[in-house]
Amino acid sequence: MQIEPTTFRTWLRILARIPNAVLWLLRFPDLGEQNLRETATAWAGEETASRIIFTDVAPKDAHISRAKVLDLFLDTPECNAHTTATDVLWSGTPLLTYPRYEYKMCSRMASSILTSALPETEAGRRAREDLIAASDEDYENKAIRLCLSQQYETGGEGRAQGRLSELRKLLFEERWRSKLFDTKRWVRDLEEAYEQVWRQWVNGEEGDVWL
């Protein structure tokens, strides 16, 4: 289960601290959705619980397009987003993650994906500091700080300003140069690995193959 009690309680505290914010979740089976709503009401009150929105699964193109609407994607520390993290970063939306368990790959995955999406520059280093938390408390504080920094102009086009907008611009502009989305390099490395595996099999050798 990706949404476990600690994470859900943290999300509710974040939601309660950010006026007009909504928590947008994928639609659960009816019973699961009902349980989350009831738990949110019991833990955080009706007003905060009313700002949780559930939505249906969408085709890939719609899924990526609607990710652009988000200000911040909150990852699940127990078991991270994998393909979804990549989709969200391709859309340019910042992703906040916390590698809660060093010994569990599923808890470190999103920080690795995020690192690959960011440039190896001072701006990239600062972005990693903003988006990779060191504890549950740090995760909560980073989310609140980032979201409260986001301000929208009144009237006109309602353009956004703040740290999240800076991170979005960095991710969107870097995606064509990042390691994460360098498909040609990925294919080249994979083909090289296949050749190594074949050579080792022909020679009767054993061992791992490193990309």
PDB file of C-alpha atoms in Angstrom:
ATOM      1  CA  MET A   1       0.000   0.000   0.000  1.00  0.00           C
ATOM      2  CA  GLN A   2       1.594   3.309  -1.074  1.00  0.00           C
ATOM      3  CA  ILE A   3      -0.618   5.567   1.054  1.00  0.00           C
ATOM      4  CA  GLU A   4      -0.068   4.386   4.625  1.00  0.00           C
ATOM      5  CA  PRO A   5      -1.168   6.184   7.830  1.00  0.00           C
ATOM      6  CA  THR A   6       2.013   8.222   8.431  1.00  0.00           C
ATOM      7  CA  THR A   7       2.035   9.645   4.914  1.00  0.00           C
ATOM      8  CA  PHE A   8      -1.704  10.322   4.856  1.00  0.00           C
ATOM      9  CA  ARG A   9      -1.557  12.137   8.196  1.00  0.00           C
ATOM     10  CA  THR A  10       1.375  14.205   6.906  1.00  0.00           C
ATOM     11  CA  TRP A  11      -0.565  15.105   3.751  1.00  0.00           C
ATOM     12  CA  LEU A  12      -3.515  16.240   5.868  1.00  0.00           C
ATOM     13  CA  ARG A  13      -1.276  18.491   7.973  1.00  0.00           C
ATOM     14  CA  ILE A  14       0.187  19.960   4.787  1.00  0.00           C
ATOM     15  CA  LEU A  15      -3.288  20.503   3.355  1.00  0.00           C
ATOM     16  CA  ALA A  16      -4.503  22.179   6.552  1.00  0.00           C
ATOM     17  CA  ARG A  17      -1.577  24.652   6.478  1.00  0.00           C
ATOM     18  CA  ILE A  18      -2.075  25.799   2.873  1.00  0.00           C
ATOM     19  CA  PRO A  19      -5.219  27.864   2.236  1.00  0.00           C
ATOM     20  CA  ASN A  20      -7.224  26.952  -0.889  1.00  0.00           C
ATOM     21  CA  ALA A  21      -4.957  23.967  -1.637  1.00  0.00           C
ATOM     22  CA  VAL A  22      -6.442  20.637  -2.719  1.00  0.00           C
ATOM     23  CA  LEU A  23      -5.062  17.105  -2.433  1.00  0.00           C
ATOM     24  CA  TRP A  24      -5.671  15.350  -5.753  1.00  0.00           C
ATOM     25  CA  LEU A  25      -5.721  11.531  -5.534  1.00  0.00           C
ATOM     26  CA  LEU A  26      -6.391   8.722  -7.971  1.00  0.00           C
ATOM     27  CA  ARG A  27      -9.861   7.282  -7.513  1.00  0.00           C
ATOM     28  CA  PHE A  28      -9.971   4.222  -5.269  1.00  0.00           C
ATOM     29  CA  PRO A  29     -12.592   1.496  -5.172  1.00  0.00           C
ATOM     30  CA  ASP A  30     -15.657   2.950  -3.466  1.00  0.00           C
ATOM     31  CA  LEU A  31     -14.862   1.445  -0.070  1.00  0.00           C
ATOM     32  CA  GLY A  32     -11.254   2.672  -0.097  1.00  0.00           C
ATOM     33  CA  GLU A  33     -12.260   6.182  -1.138  1.00  0.00           C
ATOM     34  CA  GLN A  34     -14.935   6.266   1.546  1.00  0.00           C
ATOM     35  CA  ASN A  35     -12.469   5.105   4.209  1.00  0.00           C
ATOM     36  CA  LEU A  36      -9.947   7.785   3.251  1.00  0.00           C
ATOM     37  CA  ARG A  37     -12.612  10.503   3.385  1.00  0.00           C
ATOM     38  CA  GLU A  38     -13.853   9.330   6.786  1.00  0.00           C
ATOM     39  CA  THR A  39     -10.300   9.098   8.126  1.00  0.00           C
ATOM     40  CA  ALA A  40      -9.467  12.573   6.813  1.00  0.00           C
ATOM     41  CA  THR A  41     -12.550  14.003   8.525  1.00  0.00           C
ATOM     42  CA  ALA A  42     -11.699  12.283  11.804  1.00  0.00           C
ATOM     43  CA  TRP A  43      -8.036  13.330  11.742  1.00  0.00           C
ATOM     44  CA  ALA A  44      -8.204  16.800  10.192  1.00  0.00           C
ATOM     45  CA  GLY A  45     -11.800  18.021  10.278  1.00  0.00           C
ATOM     46  CA  GLU A  46     -14.483  18.471   7.655  1.00  0.00           C
ATOM     47  CA  GLU A  47     -13.015  21.604   6.040  1.00  0.00           C
ATOM     48  CA  THR A  48      -9.647  20.001   5.309  1.00  0.00           C
ATOM     49  CA  ALA A  49     -11.226  16.683   4.258  1.00  0.00           C
ATOM     50  CA  SER A  50     -13.494  18.527   1.810  1.00  0.00           C
ATOM     51  CA  ARG A  51     -10.411  19.625  -0.145  1.00  0.00           C
ATOM     52  CA  ILE A  52      -9.486  16.062  -1.146  1.00  0.00           C
ATOM     53  CA  ILE A  53     -10.391  15.379  -4.771  1.00  0.00           C
ATOM     54  CA  PHE A  54     -10.519  11.929  -6.383  1.00  0.00           C
ATOM     55  CA  THR A  55     -10.227  11.497 -10.136  1.00  0.00           C
ATOM     56  CA  ASP A  56     -10.403   8.586 -12.561  1.00  0.00           C
ATOM     57  CA  VAL A  57      -7.506   6.879 -14.330  1.00  0.00           C
ATOM     58  CA  ALA A  58      -6.814   8.621 -17.653  1.00  0.00           C
ATOM     59  CA  PRO A  59      -5.096   7.677 -20.940  1.00  0.00           C
ATOM     60  CA  LYS A  60      -1.349   8.437 -21.044  1.00  0.00           C
ATOM     61  CA  ASP A  61      -1.618  11.705 -22.980  1.00  0.00           C
ATOM     62  CA  ALA A  62      -4.361  13.061 -20.705  1.00  0.00           C
ATOM     63  CA  HIS A  63      -2.489  11.778 -17.645  1.00  0.00           C
ATOM     64  CA  ILE A  64       0.649  13.767 -18.557  1.00  0.00           C
ATOM     65  CA  SER A  65      -1.342  16.827 -19.652  1.00  0.00           C
ATOM     66  CA  ARG A  66      -3.259  17.074 -16.400  1.00  0.00           C
ATOM     67  CA  ALA A  67      -0.031  16.635 -14.414  1.00  0.00           C
ATOM     68  CA  LYS A  68       0.896  20.114 -15.690  1.00  0.00           C
ATOM     69  CA  VAL A  69      -1.986  21.517 -13.648  1.00  0.00           C
ATOM     70  CA  LEU A  70      -0.319  20.480 -10.370  1.00  0.00           C
ATOM     71  CA  ASP A  71       1.892  22.844  -8.398  1.00  0.00           C
ATOM     72  CA  LEU A  72       3.648  19.991  -6.565  1.00  0.00           C
ATOM     73  CA  PHE A  73       3.549  16.189  -6.717  1.00  0.00           C
ATOM     74  CA  LEU A  74       3.788  14.618  -3.246  1.00  0.00           C
ATOM     75  CA  ASP A  75       5.525  11.273  -3.496  1.00  0.00           C
ATOM     76  CA  THR A  76       4.736   8.334  -1.184  1.00  0.00           C
ATOM     77  CA  PRO A  77       7.824   7.588   0.973  1.00  0.00           C
ATOM     78  CA  GLU A  78       6.887   3.996   1.823  1.00  0.00           C
ATOM     79  CA  CYS A  79       6.866   2.945  -1.821  1.00  0.00           C
ATOM     80  CA  ASN A  80       7.741   5.663  -4.314  1.00  0.00           C
ATOM     81  CA  ALA A  81       6.149   6.571  -7.600  1.00  0.00           C
ATOM     82  CA  HIS A  82       8.036   4.916 -10.464  1.00  0.00           C
ATOM     83  CA  THR A  83       6.528   5.388 -13.942  1.00  0.00           C
ATOM     84  CA  THR A  84       4.222   8.068 -12.540  1.00  0.00           C
ATOM     85  CA  ALA A  85       7.240   9.991 -11.217  1.00  0.00           C
ATOM     86  CA  THR A  86       8.775   9.962 -14.690  1.00  0.00           C
ATOM     87  CA  ASP A  87       5.504  11.091 -16.281  1.00  0.00           C
ATOM     88  CA  VAL A  88       5.122  13.938 -13.786  1.00  0.00           C
ATOM     89  CA  LEU A  89       8.703  15.150 -14.283  1.00  0.00           C
ATOM     90  CA  TRP A  90       8.266  15.046 -18.063  1.00  0.00           C
ATOM     91  CA  SER A  91       5.305  17.398 -17.609  1.00  0.00           C
ATOM     92  CA  GLY A  92       7.643  19.790 -15.737  1.00  0.00           C
ATOM     93  CA  THR A  93       5.894  19.450 -12.393  1.00  0.00           C
ATOM     94  CA  PRO A  94       8.217  19.409  -9.344  1.00  0.00           C
ATOM     95  CA  LEU A  95       8.179  16.190  -7.318  1.00  0.00           C
ATOM     96  CA  LEU A  96       8.836  16.092  -3.568  1.00  0.00           C
ATOM     97  CA  THR A  97      10.109  12.752  -2.299  1.00  0.00           C
ATOM     98  CA  TYR A  98      11.593  11.214   0.825  1.00  0.00           C
ATOM     99  CA  PRO A  99      13.750   8.035   0.637  1.00  0.00           C
ATOM    100  CA  ARG A 100      12.517   6.766   3.998  1.00  0.00           C
ATOM    101  CA  TYR A 101      14.338   3.387   3.902  1.00  0.00           C
ATOM    102  CA  GLU A 102      17.899   3.142   2.597  1.00  0.00           C
ATOM    103  CA  TYR A 103      17.618  -0.649   2.354  1.00  0.00           C
ATOM    104  CA  LYS A 104      14.428  -0.631   0.232  1.00  0.00           C
ATOM    105  CA  MET A 105      14.905   0.224  -3.425  1.00  0.00           C
ATOM    106  CA  CYS A 106      11.203   1.075  -3.790  1.00  0.00           C
ATOM    107  CA  SER A 107      11.695   3.851  -1.213  1.00  0.00           C
ATOM    108  CA  ARG A 108      14.731   5.327  -3.005  1.00  0.00           C
ATOM    109  CA  MET A 109      13.454   5.105  -6.579  1.00  0.00           C
ATOM    110  CA  ALA A 110      11.918   8.566  -6.945  1.00  0.00           C
ATOM    111  CA  SER A 111      14.971  10.384  -5.567  1.00  0.00           C
ATOM    112  CA  SER A 112      17.078   8.581  -8.174  1.00  0.00           C
ATOM    113  CA  ILE A 113      14.595   9.436 -10.950  1.00  0.00           C
ATOM    114  CA  LEU A 114      14.473  13.068  -9.824  1.00  0.00           C
ATOM    115  CA  THR A 115      18.268  13.329  -9.670  1.00  0.00           C
ATOM    116  CA  SER A 116      18.516  12.017 -13.235  1.00  0.00           C
ATOM    117  CA  ALA A 117      15.984  14.619 -14.400  1.00  0.00           C
ATOM    118  CA  LEU A 118      17.969  17.547 -12.936  1.00  0.00           C
ATOM    119  CA  PRO A 119      21.140  19.102 -14.350  1.00  0.00           C
ATOM    120  CA  GLU A 120      24.524  18.616 -12.685  1.00  0.00           C
ATOM    121  CA  THR A 121      24.789  22.322 -11.924  1.00  0.00           C
ATOM    122  CA  GLU A 122      24.391  24.572  -8.889  1.00  0.00           C
ATOM    123  CA  ALA A 123      20.741  25.070  -9.864  1.00  0.00           C
ATOM    124  CA  GLY A 124      20.298  21.303 -10.019  1.00  0.00           C
ATOM    125  CA  ARG A 125      21.950  20.843  -6.619  1.00  0.00           C
ATOM    126  CA  ARG A 126      19.643  23.439  -5.048  1.00  0.00           C
ATOM    127  CA  ALA A 127      16.641  21.780  -6.649  1.00  0.00           C
ATOM    128  CA  ARG A 128      17.626  18.416  -5.159  1.00  0.00           C
ATOM    129  CA  GLU A 129      17.928  20.034  -1.729  1.00  0.00           C
ATOM    130  CA  ASP A 130      14.431  21.495  -2.112  1.00  0.00           C
ATOM    131  CA  LEU A 131      12.800  18.313  -3.422  1.00  0.00           C
ATOM    132  CA  ILE A 132      14.497  15.413  -1.584  1.00  0.00           C
ATOM    133  CA  ALA A 133      13.601  15.332   2.121  1.00  0.00           C
ATOM    134  CA  ALA A 134      15.720  13.873   4.899  1.00  0.00           C
ATOM    135  CA  SER A 135      12.902  12.954   7.306  1.00  0.00           C
ATOM    136  CA  ASP A 136       9.115  12.908   7.587  1.00  0.00           C
ATOM    137  CA  GLU A 137       9.248  16.291   9.339  1.00  0.00           C
ATOM    138  CA  ASP A 138      11.525  17.702   6.632  1.00  0.00           C
ATOM    139  CA  TYR A 139       9.147  16.364   3.951  1.00  0.00           C
ATOM    140  CA  GLU A 140       6.216  18.156   5.590  1.00  0.00           C
ATOM    141  CA  ASN A 141       8.127  21.404   6.083  1.00  0.00           C
ATOM    142  CA  LYS A 142       9.492  21.424   2.541  1.00  0.00           C
ATOM    143  CA  ALA A 143       6.019  20.876   1.079  1.00  0.00           C
ATOM    144  CA  ILE A 144       4.519  23.703   3.119  1.00  0.00           C
ATOM    145  CA  ARG A 145       7.371  26.096   2.391  1.00  0.00           C
ATOM    146  CA  LEU A 146       7.324  25.399  -1.347  1.00  0.00           C
ATOM    147  CA  CYS A 147       3.558  25.717  -1.661  1.00  0.00           C
ATOM    148  CA  LEU A 148       3.313  28.889   0.414  1.00  0.00           C
ATOM    149  CA  SER A 149       6.020  30.449  -1.781  1.00  0.00           C
ATOM    150  CA  GLN A 150       3.775  30.050  -4.826  1.00  0.00           C
ATOM    151  CA  GLN A 151       1.805  33.222  -5.561  1.00  0.00           C
ATOM    152  CA  TYR A 152      -0.610  33.829  -8.427  1.00  0.00           C
ATOM    153  CA  GLU A 153      -1.200  37.239  -9.957  1.00  0.00           C
ATOM    154  CA  THR A 154      -4.747  38.485  -9.631  1.00  0.00           C
ATOM    155  CA  GLY A 155      -6.470  39.418 -12.876  1.00  0.00           C
ATOM    156  CA  GLY A 156      -5.022  38.983 -16.333  1.00  0.00           C
ATOM    157  CA  GLU A 157      -3.472  35.575 -17.005  1.00  0.00           C
ATOM    158  CA  GLY A 158      -2.920  34.743 -13.335  1.00  0.00           C
ATOM    159  CA  ARG A 159       0.763  33.887 -13.805  1.00  0.00           C
ATOM    160  CA  ALA A 160       2.508  32.101 -10.945  1.00  0.00           C
ATOM    161  CA  GLN A 161       5.639  33.234  -9.164  1.00  0.00           C
ATOM    162  CA  GLY A 162       7.711  31.500  -6.520  1.00  0.00           C
ATOM    163  CA  ARG A 163      10.165  28.671  -5.983  1.00  0.00           C
ATOM    164  CA  LEU A 164       7.839  26.054  -7.483  1.00  0.00           C
ATOM    165  CA  SER A 165       7.634  28.064 -10.700  1.00  0.00           C
ATOM    166  CA  GLU A 166      11.435  28.247 -10.831  1.00  0.00           C
ATOM    167  CA  LEU A 167      11.678  24.482 -10.339  1.00  0.00           C
ATOM    168  CA  ARG A 168       9.054  23.868 -13.016  1.00  0.00           C
ATOM    169  CA  LYS A 169      10.977  25.978 -15.509  1.00  0.00           C
ATOM    170  CA  LEU A 170      14.226  24.154 -14.688  1.00  0.00           C
ATOM    171  CA  LEU A 171      12.655  20.698 -15.106  1.00  0.00           C
ATOM    172  CA  PHE A 172      10.812  21.601 -18.290  1.00  0.00           C
ATOM    173  CA  GLU A 173      13.827  23.172 -19.983  1.00  0.00           C
ATOM    174  CA  GLU A 174      16.196  20.392 -18.877  1.00  0.00           C
ATOM    175  CA  ARG A 175      14.066  17.438 -19.968  1.00  0.00           C
ATOM    176  CA  TRP A 176      15.542  17.309 -23.483  1.00  0.00           C
ATOM    177  CA  ARG A 177      19.088  17.171 -22.064  1.00  0.00           C
ATOM    178  CA  SER A 178      18.588  15.076 -18.920  1.00  0.00           C
ATOM    179  CA  LYS A 179      19.874  11.550 -18.379  1.00  0.00           C
ATOM    180  CA  LEU A 180      16.377  10.419 -17.476  1.00  0.00           C
ATOM    181  CA  PHE A 181      14.908  11.166 -20.898  1.00  0.00           C
ATOM    182  CA  ASP A 182      17.964  10.341 -23.029  1.00  0.00           C
ATOM    183  CA  THR A 183      16.269   7.425 -24.798  1.00  0.00           C
ATOM    184  CA  LYS A 184      19.045   6.954 -27.366  1.00  0.00           C
ATOM    185  CA  ARG A 185      21.644   6.506 -24.627  1.00  0.00           C
ATOM    186  CA  TRP A 186      19.337   4.121 -22.752  1.00  0.00           C
ATOM    187  CA  VAL A 187      18.848   1.953 -25.850  1.00  0.00           C
ATOM    188  CA  ARG A 188      22.582   2.038 -26.602  1.00  0.00           C
ATOM    189  CA  ASP A 189      23.451   0.935 -23.067  1.00  0.00           C
ATOM    190  CA  LEU A 190      20.824  -1.810 -23.097  1.00  0.00           C
ATOM    191  CA  GLU A 191      22.066  -3.195 -26.418  1.00  0.00           C
ATOM    192  CA  GLU A 192      25.622  -3.175 -25.078  1.00  0.00           C
ATOM    193  CA  ALA A 193      24.431  -5.119 -22.026  1.00  0.00           C
ATOM    194  CA  TYR A 194      22.748  -7.721 -24.256  1.00  0.00           C
ATOM    195  CA  GLU A 195      26.035  -8.149 -26.147  1.00  0.00           C
ATOM    196  CA  GLN A 196      27.953  -8.591 -22.886  1.00  0.00           C
ATOM    197  CA  VAL A 197      25.461 -11.187 -21.682  1.00  0.00           C
ATOM    198  CA  TRP A 198      25.776 -13.079 -24.988  1.00  0.00           C
ATOM    199  CA  ARG A 199      29.591 -13.023 -24.891  1.00  0.00           C
ATOM    200  CA  GLN A 200      29.615 -14.300 -21.311  1.00  0.00           C
ATOM    201  CA  TRP A 201      27.175 -17.084 -22.187  1.00  0.00           C
ATOM    202  CA  VAL A 202      29.275 -18.144 -25.191  1.00  0.00           C
ATOM    203  CA  ASN A 203      32.412 -18.189 -23.018  1.00  0.00           C
ATOM    204  CA  GLY A 204      30.667 -20.031 -20.208  1.00  0.00           C
ATOM    205  CA  GLU A 205      31.192 -17.121 -17.823  1.00  0.00           C
ATOM    206  CA  GLU A 206      28.953 -15.984 -14.989  1.00  0.00           C
ATOM    207  CA  GLY A 207      28.538 -12.626 -13.272  1.00  0.00           C
ATOM    208  CA  ASP A 208      26.568  -9.418 -13.299  1.00  0.00           C
ATOM    209  CA  VAL A 209      26.405  -6.977 -16.164  1.00  0.00           C
ATOM    210  CA  TRP A 210      26.549  -3.301 -15.268  1.00  0.00           C
ATOM    211  CA  LEU A 211      25.006  -0.580 -17.440  1.00  0.00           C
TER     212      LEU A 211
END
